[in-house]
Amino acid sequence: MSESTTVEKADFWFDPLCPFAWITSRWMGEVEQVRNISVDWHVMSLSVLNEGRDLPEDYQAVMERGWGPVRVIIAAAELHGGEYIKKLYDAMGTRIHIGQNKDFDVVIREALDEVGLPAELAQYAHTDEYDAQLRASHKDGIDRVGDEVGTPVVAFNGTAFFGPVLTRIPRGEEAGRIFDGAVLMSGFPEFFELKRSRTASPTFD
């Protein structure tokens, strides 16, 4: 852990389906080991983001199934406490991205069991009972950056951006230095965008 006593604040909006959000979230876990940082975790939804858009048929099918994991996380937070947001994200994301399990009903059941939550919560994957809360969490993140983005959305000390988009998980002090740069840029009010075309696929080493 860095000797600095300044506590940096990050807010992280994710959809468990997104491989880039997964890599960025694992980077944040590395940062927590080497910097004084407090992270709050929030749900956003690619299914909400893409509502009404003309999508390729295969991607539309994923978006239709994508409601399940985020609905269950929101329901768990509402019924059992916000600490389960990150716990369920870790459990679901490990199965989706590391285990390559695309059967989200199985992912949900196994994740609930792993974190010690009632199996009955899986029913909320197929109901809109907590969609108002899901949409509010999504809107809170997306309103900070605009709707022409995806996931993740990360706010550093209150200033939010889409990304950073990474294709590899930085480790140790390298993770800390990247975080330092992100915080530095976010502290300049006139900084808005830094981007290049992506030429690599995500790896989850």
Backbone as a chain_set.jsonl record, in Angstrom:
{"seq": "MSESTTVEKADFWFDPLCPFAWITSRWMGEVEQVRNISVDWHVMSLSVLNEGRDLPEDYQAVMERGWGPVRVIIAAAELHGGEYIKKLYDAMGTRIHIGQNKDFDVVIREALDEVGLPAELAQYAHTDEYDAQLRASHKDGIDRVGDEVGTPVVAFNGTAFFGPVLTRIPRGEEAGRIFDGAVLMSGFPEFFELKRSRTASPTFD", "coords": {"N": [[0.846, -1.196, 0.0], [0.517, 2.223, -0.809], [2.249, 4.906, 0.84], [0.952, 7.309, 1.003], [-1.423, 9.45, 2.549], [-3.678, 10.485, 1.474], [-6.906, 9.812, 0.5], [-8.161, 8.541, -2.356], [-11.124, 8.71, -4.34], [-13.278, 6.521, -6.009], [-15.907, 5.743, -8.237], [-17.621, 3.089, -9.684], [-19.248, 1.879, -12.463], [-20.773, -0.947, -13.794], [-21.561, -3.613, -16.096], [-22.136, -7.006, -15.719], [-21.811, -8.532, -18.017], [-19.894, -7.401, -19.688], [-16.706, -7.709, -21.058], [-14.638, -5.84, -21.042], [-15.271, -4.102, -18.973], [-14.9, -5.941, -16.946], [-12.103, -6.418, -17.005], [-11.193, -3.815, -16.387], [-12.284, -3.557, -13.854], [-10.851, -5.49, -12.458], [-8.371, -4.357, -12.59], [-8.858, -2.154, -10.929], [-9.026, -3.527, -8.526], [-6.371, -4.288, -8.228], [-5.253, -1.753, -7.944], [-6.256, -1.023, -5.47], [-4.565, -2.367, -3.801], [-2.198, -0.988, -3.834], [-2.565, 1.724, -3.599], [-4.135, 4.351, -1.691], [-7.37, 4.09, -1.75], [-10.855, 4.414, -2.152], [-13.547, 2.568, -3.271], [-16.713, 2.63, -4.721], [-19.297, 0.552, -5.859], [-21.431, 0.15, -8.644], [-24.359, -0.662, -10.563], [-24.759, -0.714, -14.051], [-26.471, -1.073, -17.198], [-26.172, -2.803, -20.159], [-28.296, -3.761, -21.564], [-30.343, -1.954, -20.969], [-29.121, 0.334, -21.998], [-29.069, -0.21, -24.73], [-31.687, -0.362, -25.5], [-34.246, -0.128, -27.904], [-32.526, 0.31, -29.998], [-31.187, -0.385, -33.259], [-29.935, -3.39, -33.646], [-27.5, -5.966, -34.46], [-28.734, -9.298, -35.03], [-27.679, -11.388, -33.406], [-26.42, -10.01, -31.331], [-28.564, -8.652, -30.271], [-29.957, -10.76, -29.149], [-28.262, -11.432, -27.038], [-28.49, -9.098, -25.534], [-31.147, -9.295, -24.736], [-31.047, -11.477, -23.006], [-29.353, -10.408, -21.212], [-30.572, -8.923, -19.218], [-31.003, -10.461, -16.96], [-28.67, -11.005, -15.076], [-28.057, -8.344, -14.096], [-30.484, -7.533, -13.03], [-30.779, -9.345, -10.915], [-28.607, -8.674, -9.271], [-29.306, -6.073, -8.512], [-31.725, -6.627, -7.174], [-30.731, -8.184, -5.062], [-29.177, -6.273, -3.726], [-31.172, -4.494, -2.925], [-32.709, -6.086, -1.2], [-30.956, -7.354, 0.544], [-28.69, -5.818, 1.007], [-26.225, -3.374, 0.039], [-23.6, -4.284, -0.026], [-23.524, -6.61, -1.394], [-23.404, -6.08, -4.07], [-20.791, -5.859, -5.252], [-19.81, -8.363, -4.469], [-21.481, -10.202, -5.823], [-20.961, -9.386, -8.423], [-18.241, -10.114, -8.687], [-18.502, -12.906, -8.422], [-20.277, -13.602, -10.52], [-18.937, -12.499, -12.752], [-16.517, -13.932, -12.802], [-17.424, -16.442, -13.594], [-18.623, -15.868, -16.075], [-16.578, -14.637, -17.627], [-14.016, -15.771, -17.028], [-14.676, -18.499, -16.727], [-16.163, -18.734, -19.016], [-18.919, -19.202, -19.21], [-21.923, -18.938, -20.636], [-24.518, -19.364, -20.042], [-26.695, -17.714, -18.449], [-28.598, -18.11, -16.468], [-27.634, -20.309, -15.062], [-25.203, -19.205, -14.231], [-26.15, -17.201, -12.505], [-27.472, -18.712, -10.484], [-25.312, -20.202, -9.406], [-23.642, -18.121, -8.563], [-25.18, -16.827, -6.591], [-25.261, -18.874, -4.703], [-22.536, -19.043, -4.084], [-21.999, -16.612, -2.749], [-23.62, -16.789, -0.596], [-26.34, -16.132, -0.637], [-29.971, -16.332, -0.759], [-31.356, -18.842, -2.88], [-33.725, -18.223, -4.066], [-33.607, -15.659, -5.014], [-32.911, -15.776, -7.661], [-35.178, -15.717, -9.195], [-35.731, -13.11, -9.796], [-34.392, -12.485, -12.076], [-36.077, -12.7, -14.184], [-38.141, -10.944, -13.953], [-39.592, -7.673, -13.815], [-39.617, -6.346, -11.428], [-37.766, -4.859, -9.897], [-36.847, -3.079, -11.735], [-37.07, -0.307, -11.846], [-35.251, 0.609, -9.941], [-32.938, -0.466, -11.044], [-32.796, 0.964, -13.461], [-32.493, 3.519, -12.428], [-29.955, 3.365, -11.187], [-28.392, 2.844, -13.439], [-28.915, 5.202, -14.905], [-27.792, 7.108, -13.222], [-25.059, 6.692, -13.573], [-24.728, 6.953, -16.407], [-25.673, 9.491, -16.957], [-23.593, 11.073, -16.211], [-21.71, 10.939, -18.174], [-22.833, 10.868, -20.718], [-24.857, 9.333, -23.319], [-23.606, 8.057, -25.432], [-21.797, 6.028, -24.987], [-20.32, 3.089, -23.446], [-19.794, 0.419, -21.209], [-17.057, 0.049, -18.99], [-18.167, 2.719, -16.769], [-16.362, 5.047, -15.034], [-15.834, 7.051, -12.235], [-13.552, 9.345, -11.073], [-12.794, 10.737, -8.133], [-15.203, 12.092, -8.367], [-15.352, 13.006, -11.015], [-16.418, 11.782, -14.015], [-15.81, 9.249, -16.517], [-16.065, 7.366, -19.576], [-14.644, 4.262, -19.485], [-11.336, 3.651, -18.055], [-10.617, 1.758, -21.034], [-9.239, -1.316, -21.179], [-7.165, -3.993, -22.349], [-5.726, -5.805, -21.033], [-4.963, -6.856, -17.715], [-3.522, -4.613, -15.62], [-0.905, -5.0, -13.224], [0.107, -4.728, -9.774], [2.456, -2.163, -9.047], [2.445, -1.033, -11.561], [-0.288, -0.927, -12.131], [-0.982, 0.982, -10.218], [0.392, 3.264, -11.147], [-0.933, 3.768, -13.574], [-3.441, 4.369, -12.574], [-2.773, 6.701, -11.134], [-2.278, 8.426, -13.285], [-4.832, 8.542, -14.445], [-6.301, 9.777, -12.41], [-4.969, 12.219, -12.317], [-5.552, 13.318, -14.878], [-8.335, 13.469, -14.658], [-8.596, 15.468, -12.847], [-8.312, 17.819, -14.209], [-10.409, 20.186, -15.329], [-11.036, 20.74, -18.003], [-10.407, 18.53, -19.474], [-11.555, 15.959, -21.588], [-11.55, 13.707, -23.4], [-9.73, 10.856, -24.542], [-8.543, 8.733, -26.907], [-8.039, 5.782, -28.934], [-8.071, 3.564, -31.789], [-9.036, 0.249, -31.062], [-7.007, -2.593, -31.158], [-6.646, -5.069, -30.099], [-7.873, -7.989, -28.423], [-9.642, -8.651, -25.313], [-7.79, -10.08, -22.609], [-7.649, -12.367, -19.916], [-5.65, -12.906, -18.016]], "CA": [[0.0, 0.0, 0.0], [1.233, 3.483, -0.845], [2.302, 5.595, 2.122], [0.144, 8.519, 0.945], [-2.601, 9.42, 3.404], [-4.808, 10.995, 0.71], [-7.779, 8.752, 0.033], [-8.812, 8.835, -3.621], [-12.469, 8.147, -4.415], [-13.712, 6.055, -7.319], [-17.206, 5.091, -8.407], [-17.462, 2.188, -10.829], [-20.486, 1.331, -13.0], [-20.439, -2.125, -14.589], [-22.493, -4.672, -16.448], [-21.354, -8.24, -15.625], [-21.591, -9.127, -19.333], [-18.873, -6.702, -20.475], [-15.345, -8.15, -20.752], [-13.766, -4.702, -20.781], [-15.558, -3.693, -17.596], [-14.288, -6.939, -16.068], [-10.666, -6.132, -16.914], [-11.004, -2.563, -15.657], [-12.601, -3.795, -12.446], [-9.727, -6.229, -11.856], [-7.343, -3.32, -12.426], [-9.166, -1.403, -9.72], [-8.638, -4.37, -7.402], [-4.922, -4.156, -8.084], [-4.979, -0.402, -7.436], [-6.57, -1.007, -4.043], [-3.443, -2.948, -3.064], [-1.006, -0.135, -3.876], [-2.933, 3.111, -3.405], [-5.231, 4.608, -0.754], [-8.509, 4.344, -2.621], [-12.165, 3.9, -1.756], [-14.327, 2.313, -4.484], [-18.119, 2.269, -4.615], [-19.66, -0.225, -7.042], [-22.789, 0.426, -9.097], [-24.788, -1.405, -11.741], [-25.369, -0.145, -15.244], [-26.996, -2.18, -17.982], [-26.107, -2.708, -21.608], [-29.647, -4.008, -22.07], [-31.025, -0.664, -20.895], [-28.436, 1.264, -22.899], [-29.34, -0.536, -26.136], [-33.125, -0.426, -25.776], [-34.741, 0.634, -29.043], [-31.503, 0.467, -31.029], [-31.159, -1.405, -34.31], [-28.753, -4.182, -33.336], [-27.412, -7.27, -35.12], [-29.622, -10.264, -34.388], [-27.003, -12.153, -32.353], [-26.185, -9.122, -30.197], [-29.869, -8.391, -29.678], [-30.284, -11.918, -28.317], [-27.472, -11.288, -25.806], [-29.087, -8.014, -24.755], [-32.388, -9.783, -24.131], [-30.672, -12.329, -21.876], [-28.509, -9.64, -20.314], [-31.332, -8.351, -18.118], [-31.005, -11.33, -15.791], [-27.653, -10.763, -14.052], [-28.149, -7.032, -13.443], [-31.704, -7.518, -12.213], [-30.549, -10.099, -9.685], [-27.708, -7.886, -8.418], [-30.099, -4.978, -7.947], [-32.647, -7.209, -6.193], [-29.938, -8.571, -3.894], [-28.822, -5.05, -3.007], [-32.378, -3.947, -2.308], [-33.257, -6.972, -0.18], [-29.952, -7.885, 1.468], [-27.646, -4.845, 1.29], [-25.371, -2.962, -1.063], [-22.311, -4.977, -0.048], [-23.598, -7.76, -2.301], [-23.199, -5.657, -5.458], [-19.464, -6.282, -5.691], [-19.665, -9.809, -4.269], [-22.133, -10.896, -6.928], [-20.212, -9.069, -9.644], [-17.065, -10.979, -8.724], [-18.91, -14.295, -8.629], [-20.815, -13.74, -11.874], [-17.921, -12.191, -13.743], [-15.578, -15.05, -12.879], [-18.048, -17.508, -14.379], [-18.883, -15.413, -17.445], [-15.377, -14.28, -18.378], [-12.972, -16.77, -16.835], [-15.265, -19.796, -17.018], [-16.82, -18.681, -20.332], [-20.265, -19.751, -19.088], [-22.879, -17.974, -21.187], [-25.858, -19.687, -19.548], [-26.766, -16.76, -17.35], [-29.387, -18.668, -15.376], [-26.692, -21.122, -14.27], [-24.28, -18.25, -13.608], [-26.859, -16.546, -11.396], [-27.681, -19.673, -9.398], [-24.036, -20.518, -8.781], [-23.135, -16.917, -7.904], [-25.955, -16.662, -5.359], [-24.794, -19.892, -3.759], [-21.172, -18.702, -3.659], [-21.959, -15.482, -1.809], [-24.466, -17.098, 0.544], [-27.659, -15.516, -0.735], [-31.025, -17.312, -1.05], [-31.516, -19.238, -4.276], [-34.966, -17.634, -4.571], [-33.322, -14.39, -5.689], [-32.76, -16.015, -9.099], [-36.449, -15.44, -9.874], [-35.788, -11.707, -10.219], [-33.81, -12.359, -13.413], [-37.134, -12.759, -15.191], [-39.228, -10.038, -13.583], [-39.192, -6.262, -13.825], [-40.012, -5.782, -10.138], [-36.784, -3.868, -9.44], [-36.292, -2.367, -12.891], [-36.969, 1.137, -11.564], [-33.97, 0.805, -9.25], [-31.89, -0.748, -12.028], [-32.711, 2.098, -14.391], [-31.968, 4.677, -11.693], [-28.512, 3.168, -11.044], [-27.844, 3.037, -14.781], [-29.017, 6.625, -15.261], [-26.838, 7.857, -12.407], [-23.755, 6.611, -14.22], [-24.705, 7.41, -17.79], [-25.884, 10.934, -16.988], [-22.317, 11.74, -15.951], [-20.805, 10.841, -19.317], [-23.56, 10.89, -21.975], [-25.326, 7.997, -23.677], [-22.869, 7.491, -26.557], [-20.689, 5.273, -24.406], [-20.691, 1.758, -22.98], [-19.343, 0.13, -19.868], [-17.403, 0.656, -17.712], [-18.084, 4.14, -16.463], [-15.623, 5.21, -13.787], [-15.674, 8.426, -11.759], [-12.409, 9.56, -10.199], [-13.035, 11.912, -7.296], [-16.406, 12.783, -8.804], [-15.343, 13.29, -12.444], [-16.669, 10.478, -14.636], [-15.432, 8.988, -17.896], [-16.192, 6.018, -20.099], [-13.333, 3.629, -19.444], [-10.468, 3.292, -19.177], [-10.77, 0.468, -21.689], [-7.97, -2.042, -21.156], [-7.264, -5.363, -22.848], [-4.931, -6.633, -20.123], [-5.074, -6.38, -16.342], [-2.247, -4.157, -15.043], [-0.684, -5.557, -11.894], [1.056, -4.095, -8.86], [2.743, -0.739, -9.163], [2.0, -0.588, -12.885], [-1.691, -0.556, -11.954], [-1.005, 2.221, -9.468], [0.823, 4.39, -11.992], [-2.023, 4.061, -14.505], [-4.452, 5.052, -11.771], [-2.292, 8.064, -10.878], [-2.498, 9.208, -14.499], [-6.265, 8.766, -14.615], [-6.709, 10.779, -11.422], [-4.392, 13.495, -12.734], [-6.333, 13.851, -15.995], [-9.695, 13.783, -14.212], [-8.538, 16.688, -12.054], [-8.268, 18.984, -15.097], [-11.817, 20.287, -15.723], [-11.217, 20.842, -19.446], [-10.078, 17.269, -20.138], [-12.766, 15.202, -21.885], [-11.483, 12.464, -24.162], [-8.459, 10.34, -25.045], [-9.007, 7.497, -27.504], [-7.465, 5.263, -30.161], [-8.741, 2.344, -32.225], [-8.592, -0.94, -30.344], [-6.485, -3.611, -32.071], [-6.427, -6.299, -29.347], [-9.01, -8.51, -27.681], [-9.345, -8.745, -23.9], [-7.228, -11.305, -22.051], [-7.982, -12.381, -18.506], [-4.59, -13.578, -17.272]], "C": [[0.879, 1.242, 0.0], [1.183, 4.166, 0.516], [1.461, 6.869, 2.144], [-1.092, 8.365, 1.821], [-3.837, 9.965, 2.691], [-5.629, 9.826, 0.179], [-8.462, 9.212, -1.253], [-10.152, 8.107, -3.659], [-12.787, 7.736, -5.841], [-15.114, 5.474, -7.223], [-17.147, 4.324, -9.72], [-18.822, 1.628, -11.215], [-20.147, 0.21, -13.971], [-21.697, -2.86, -15.025], [-21.682, -5.962, -16.424], [-21.041, -8.871, -16.974], [-20.336, -8.593, -20.014], [-17.463, -7.158, -20.113], [-14.394, -6.994, -20.441], [-14.015, -4.126, -19.391], [-14.904, -4.66, -16.613], [-12.79, -6.656, -15.899], [-10.425, -4.861, -16.121], [-11.297, -2.75, -14.177], [-11.491, -4.568, -11.741], [-8.523, -5.296, -11.681], [-7.601, -2.525, -11.156], [-8.824, -2.209, -8.473], [-7.146, -4.332, -7.149], [-4.557, -2.799, -7.48], [-5.224, -0.341, -5.931], [-5.428, -1.567, -3.198], [-2.261, -1.993, -2.951], [-1.303, 1.351, -3.701], [-4.035, 3.187, -2.338], [-6.462, 5.019, -1.553], [-9.759, 3.698, -2.037], [-13.014, 3.773, -3.013], [-15.761, 1.948, -4.116], [-18.56, 1.659, -5.941], [-21.141, -0.051, -7.355], [-23.087, -0.387, -10.357], [-25.226, -0.448, -12.842], [-25.749, -1.324, -16.138], [-26.876, -1.917, -19.476], [-27.475, -2.966, -22.236], [-30.484, -2.736, -22.03], [-30.436, 0.295, -21.926], [-28.85, 1.049, -24.355], [-30.818, -0.687, -26.455], [-33.485, 0.45, -26.978], [-33.742, 0.832, -30.154], [-31.574, -0.683, -32.033], [-29.849, -2.184, -34.178], [-28.702, -5.431, -34.206], [-28.176, -8.317, -34.325], [-28.949, -11.005, -33.238], [-26.757, -11.294, -31.12], [-27.5, -8.777, -29.498], [-30.275, -9.532, -28.761], [-29.525, -11.861, -26.998], [-28.071, -10.207, -24.922], [-30.384, -8.461, -24.08], [-32.091, -10.665, -22.919], [-29.915, -11.542, -20.808], [-29.238, -8.964, -19.166], [-31.147, -9.153, -16.833], [-29.964, -11.003, -14.736], [-27.796, -9.416, -13.344], [-29.402, -6.923, -12.584], [-31.485, -8.229, -10.882], [-29.621, -9.33, -8.745], [-28.475, -6.754, -7.745], [-31.057, -5.514, -6.883], [-31.906, -7.596, -4.921], [-29.561, -7.351, -3.064], [-30.02, -4.47, -2.275], [-32.824, -4.771, -1.106], [-32.252, -7.394, 0.885], [-28.778, -6.931, 1.723], [-26.705, -4.609, 0.124], [-24.03, -3.666, -1.126], [-22.32, -6.167, -1.007], [-23.43, -7.368, -3.762], [-21.858, -6.165, -5.961], [-19.283, -7.789, -5.531], [-20.285, -10.593, -5.423], [-21.44, -10.607, -8.255], [-18.998, -9.975, -9.77], [-17.446, -12.417, -9.061], [-19.445, -14.517, -10.04], [-19.74, -13.538, -12.927], [-16.897, -13.296, -13.899], [-16.147, -16.17, -13.742], [-18.235, -17.108, -15.846], [-17.596, -15.256, -18.234], [-14.238, -15.286, -18.223], [-13.499, -18.156, -17.206], [-15.954, -19.896, -18.358], [-18.2, -19.353, -20.314], [-21.258, -18.684, -19.543], [-24.329, -18.34, -20.862], [-26.073, -18.866, -18.289], [-27.63, -17.251, -16.2], [-28.516, -19.533, -14.468], [-25.717, -20.211, -13.531], [-24.918, -17.622, -12.374], [-27.024, -17.496, -10.221], [-26.379, -19.973, -8.664], [-23.476, -19.324, -8.017], [-23.873, -16.675, -6.591], [-25.489, -17.649, -4.299], [-23.415, -19.53, -3.212], [-21.154, -17.62, -2.586], [-22.912, -15.671, -0.635], [-25.817, -16.431, 0.543], [-28.708, -16.569, -1.103], [-31.166, -17.581, -2.541], [-32.743, -18.577, -4.901], [-34.741, -16.304, -5.289], [-33.194, -14.555, -7.205], [-34.038, -15.678, -9.863], [-36.495, -14.013, -10.413], [-35.109, -11.468, -11.566], [-34.883, -12.204, -14.477], [-38.361, -11.941, -14.795], [-38.706, -8.611, -13.566], [-39.468, -5.575, -12.495], [-39.068, -4.69, -9.648], [-36.15, -3.101, -10.605], [-36.191, -0.862, -12.66], [-35.649, 1.449, -10.883], [-32.802, 0.546, -10.19], [-31.7, 0.441, -12.966], [-32.16, 3.341, -13.692], [-30.453, 4.569, -11.517], [-27.805, 3.383, -12.373], [-27.809, 4.522, -15.152], [-28.019, 7.457, -14.478], [-25.453, 7.843, -13.041], [-23.739, 7.264, -15.581], [-24.925, 8.911, -17.893], [-24.583, 11.704, -16.793], [-21.416, 11.793, -17.172], [-21.499, 10.971, -20.665], [-23.849, 9.478, -22.448], [-24.635, 7.403, -24.898], [-21.632, 6.746, -26.063], [-21.184, 3.875, -24.062], [-20.267, 1.596, -21.54], [-17.888, -0.317, -19.943], [-17.483, 2.175, -17.768], [-17.41, 4.246, -15.1], [-15.517, 6.693, -13.467], [-14.49, 8.471, -10.801], [-12.622, 10.859, -9.444], [-14.173, 12.765, -7.84], [-16.472, 13.105, -10.282], [-15.381, 11.976, -13.21], [-16.235, 10.444, -16.094], [-15.909, 7.597, -18.282], [-14.784, 5.414, -20.134], [-12.639, 3.905, -18.124], [-10.739, 1.893, -19.706], [-9.398, -0.169, -21.805], [-8.186, -3.435, -21.731], [-6.405, -6.322, -22.033], [-5.031, -6.032, -18.739], [-3.705, -5.914, -15.854], [-2.12, -4.67, -13.613], [0.256, -4.671, -11.076], [1.213, -2.608, -9.103], [2.385, -0.19, -10.536], [0.541, -0.154, -12.823], [-1.809, 0.778, -11.236], [-0.619, 3.421, -10.305], [-0.258, 4.766, -13.003], [-3.141, 4.801, -13.78], [-4.04, 6.49, -11.485], [-2.543, 8.958, -12.085], [-3.964, 9.519, -14.72], [-6.768, 9.834, -13.656], [-6.197, 12.157, -11.825], [-5.209, 14.118, -13.862], [-7.731, 14.261, -15.545], [-9.739, 15.073, -13.407], [-8.458, 17.953, -12.881], [-9.651, 19.153, -15.711], [-12.033, 20.304, -17.232], [-10.797, 19.576, -20.196], [-11.34, 16.441, -20.341], [-12.515, 13.84, -22.517], [-10.056, 12.153, -24.591], [-8.764, 8.962, -25.597], [-8.166, 7.115, -28.709], [-8.201, 3.977, -30.536], [-8.16, 1.138, -31.512], [-8.2, -2.018, -31.329], [-6.243, -4.936, -31.358], [-7.707, -6.691, -28.632], [-8.645, -8.642, -26.214], [-8.761, -10.102, -23.526], [-7.358, -11.236, -20.538], [-6.922, -13.107, -17.691], [-4.587, -13.129, -15.819]], "O": [[1.872, 1.306, 0.726], [0.208, 4.03, 1.255], [1.274, 7.455, 3.211], [-1.728, 7.311, 1.846], [-4.935, 9.914, 3.245], [-5.103, 8.954, -0.512], [-9.248, 10.159, -1.239], [-10.3, 7.028, -3.086], [-12.589, 8.512, -6.775], [-15.459, 4.801, -6.252], [-16.684, 4.842, -10.736], [-19.482, 0.979, -10.404], [-19.326, 0.392, -14.871], [-22.754, -2.742, -14.405], [-20.625, -6.018, -17.052], [-20.105, -9.664, -17.078], [-19.764, -9.289, -20.853], [-17.057, -7.009, -18.961], [-13.452, -7.154, -19.665], [-13.076, -3.711, -18.71], [-14.41, -4.243, -15.565], [-12.276, -6.657, -14.78], [-9.541, -4.828, -15.265], [-10.623, -2.157, -13.334], [-11.219, -4.332, -10.564], [-7.752, -5.439, -10.731], [-6.676, -2.251, -10.391], [-8.383, -1.645, -7.472], [-6.701, -4.343, -6.001], [-3.678, -2.7, -6.624], [-4.482, 0.319, -5.204], [-5.337, -1.271, -2.007], [-1.412, -2.16, -2.075], [-0.375, 2.159, -3.659], [-4.765, 2.223, -2.111], [-6.575, 6.168, -1.981], [-9.72, 2.589, -1.504], [-13.189, 4.748, -3.744], [-15.99, 1.061, -3.294], [-18.242, 2.177, -7.012], [-21.991, -0.097, -6.465], [-22.183, -0.746, -11.112], [-25.966, 0.504, -12.598], [-25.375, -2.461, -15.848], [-27.409, -0.934, -19.991], [-27.777, -2.449, -23.312], [-31.25, -2.468, -22.956], [-31.169, 0.982, -22.638], [-28.967, 2.005, -25.121], [-31.172, -1.096, -27.56], [-33.084, 1.611, -27.061], [-34.063, 1.46, -31.164], [-31.968, -1.799, -31.697], [-28.785, -1.692, -34.554], [-29.745, -5.914, -34.648], [-28.26, -8.239, -33.099], [-29.575, -11.23, -32.202], [-26.869, -11.777, -29.993], [-27.539, -8.629, -28.277], [-30.871, -9.302, -27.709], [-30.075, -12.203, -25.952], [-28.154, -10.37, -23.704], [-30.676, -8.037, -22.961], [-32.804, -10.606, -21.918], [-29.846, -11.954, -19.65], [-28.6, -8.48, -18.231], [-31.136, -8.585, -15.74], [-30.331, -10.744, -13.59], [-27.67, -9.348, -12.121], [-29.381, -6.29, -11.528], [-31.953, -7.766, -9.842], [-29.836, -9.339, -7.533], [-28.311, -6.508, -6.55], [-31.187, -4.923, -5.811], [-32.401, -7.361, -3.819], [-29.62, -7.391, -1.835], [-29.899, -4.009, -1.141], [-33.269, -4.214, -0.102], [-32.637, -7.75, 1.998], [-27.944, -7.217, 2.583], [-26.423, -5.508, -0.668], [-23.378, -3.653, -2.17], [-21.265, -6.674, -1.388], [-23.324, -8.247, -4.618], [-21.798, -6.835, -6.992], [-18.661, -8.425, -6.381], [-19.681, -11.536, -5.935], [-21.344, -11.485, -9.112], [-18.75, -10.54, -10.835], [-16.797, -13.065, -9.882], [-19.104, -15.509, -10.684], [-19.642, -14.31, -13.881], [-16.452, -13.574, -15.012], [-15.424, -16.776, -14.533], [-18.026, -17.92, -16.747], [-17.518, -15.689, -19.383], [-13.567, -15.612, -19.203], [-12.831, -18.901, -17.923], [-16.297, -20.99, -18.807], [-18.596, -19.995, -21.286], [-21.405, -17.648, -18.896], [-25.258, -17.698, -21.351], [-25.682, -19.274, -17.195], [-27.413, -16.846, -15.058], [-28.65, -19.488, -13.246], [-25.436, -20.418, -12.35], [-24.286, -17.527, -11.322], [-26.745, -17.125, -9.081], [-26.35, -19.994, -7.433], [-22.899, -19.491, -6.943], [-23.246, -16.35, -5.583], [-25.34, -17.29, -3.131], [-23.154, -19.689, -2.02], [-20.385, -17.701, -1.627], [-23.002, -14.802, 0.232], [-26.39, -16.186, 1.605], [-28.368, -17.592, -1.697], [-31.102, -16.663, -3.36], [-32.801, -18.391, -6.117], [-35.581, -15.871, -6.078], [-33.351, -13.588, -7.95], [-33.983, -15.383, -11.057], [-37.212, -13.734, -11.374], [-35.227, -10.385, -12.138], [-34.632, -11.645, -15.544], [-39.474, -12.211, -15.245], [-37.521, -8.375, -13.33], [-39.544, -4.348, -12.438], [-39.509, -3.707, -9.053], [-35.059, -2.546, -10.475], [-35.313, -0.211, -13.225], [-34.999, 2.443, -11.21], [-31.793, 1.251, -10.143], [-30.575, 0.866, -13.227], [-31.439, 4.129, -14.305], [-29.74, 5.559, -11.678], [-26.754, 4.021, -12.434], [-26.802, 5.027, -15.647], [-27.456, 8.412, -15.012], [-24.755, 8.857, -13.047], [-22.839, 8.047, -15.886], [-24.419, 9.545, -18.819], [-24.491, 12.87, -17.175], [-20.472, 12.581, -17.22], [-20.824, 11.167, -21.675], [-23.178, 8.531, -22.037], [-25.039, 6.337, -25.363], [-20.559, 6.832, -26.66], [-22.327, 3.521, -24.352], [-20.37, 2.529, -20.743], [-17.52, -1.01, -20.892], [-16.953, 2.82, -18.672], [-17.835, 3.613, -14.134], [-15.154, 7.496, -14.326], [-14.441, 7.716, -9.829], [-12.63, 11.941, -10.03], [-14.124, 13.994, -7.788], [-17.545, 13.448, -10.779], [-14.481, 11.148, -13.071], [-16.28, 11.448, -16.805], [-16.132, 6.749, -17.418], [-13.864, 5.975, -20.729], [-13.279, 4.346, -17.169], [-11.045, 0.969, -18.951], [-8.502, 0.375, -22.452], [-9.276, -3.995, -21.61], [-6.365, -7.519, -22.318], [-5.171, -4.817, -18.602], [-2.806, -6.738, -15.689], [-3.108, -4.762, -12.885], [1.093, -3.957, -11.629], [0.241, -1.889, -9.334], [2.057, 0.989, -10.666], [0.172, 0.871, -13.396], [-2.638, 1.612, -11.599], [-1.232, 4.482, -10.191], [-0.478, 5.949, -13.263], [-3.717, 5.748, -14.316], [-4.862, 7.401, -11.581], [-2.967, 10.105, -11.939], [-4.313, 10.625, -15.133], [-7.564, 10.693, -14.035], [-6.911, 13.151, -11.69], [-5.525, 15.307, -13.816], [-8.257, 15.279, -15.995], [-10.79, 15.703, -13.292], [-8.526, 19.053, -12.332], [-10.043, 18.336, -16.544], [-13.105, 19.923, -17.701], [-10.828, 19.552, -21.426], [-12.111, 16.236, -19.403], [-13.222, 12.888, -22.187], [-9.282, 13.041, -24.949], [-9.201, 8.09, -24.847], [-7.644, 7.974, -29.419], [-8.873, 3.375, -29.699], [-6.943, 1.014, -31.373], [-8.965, -2.334, -32.241], [-5.682, -5.852, -31.96], [-8.523, -5.839, -28.28], [-7.462, -8.737, -25.885], [-9.174, -11.136, -24.049], [-7.196, -10.169, -19.945], [-7.256, -13.848, -16.767], [-3.76, -13.589, -15.032]]}, "num_chains": 1, "name": "protein.A"}
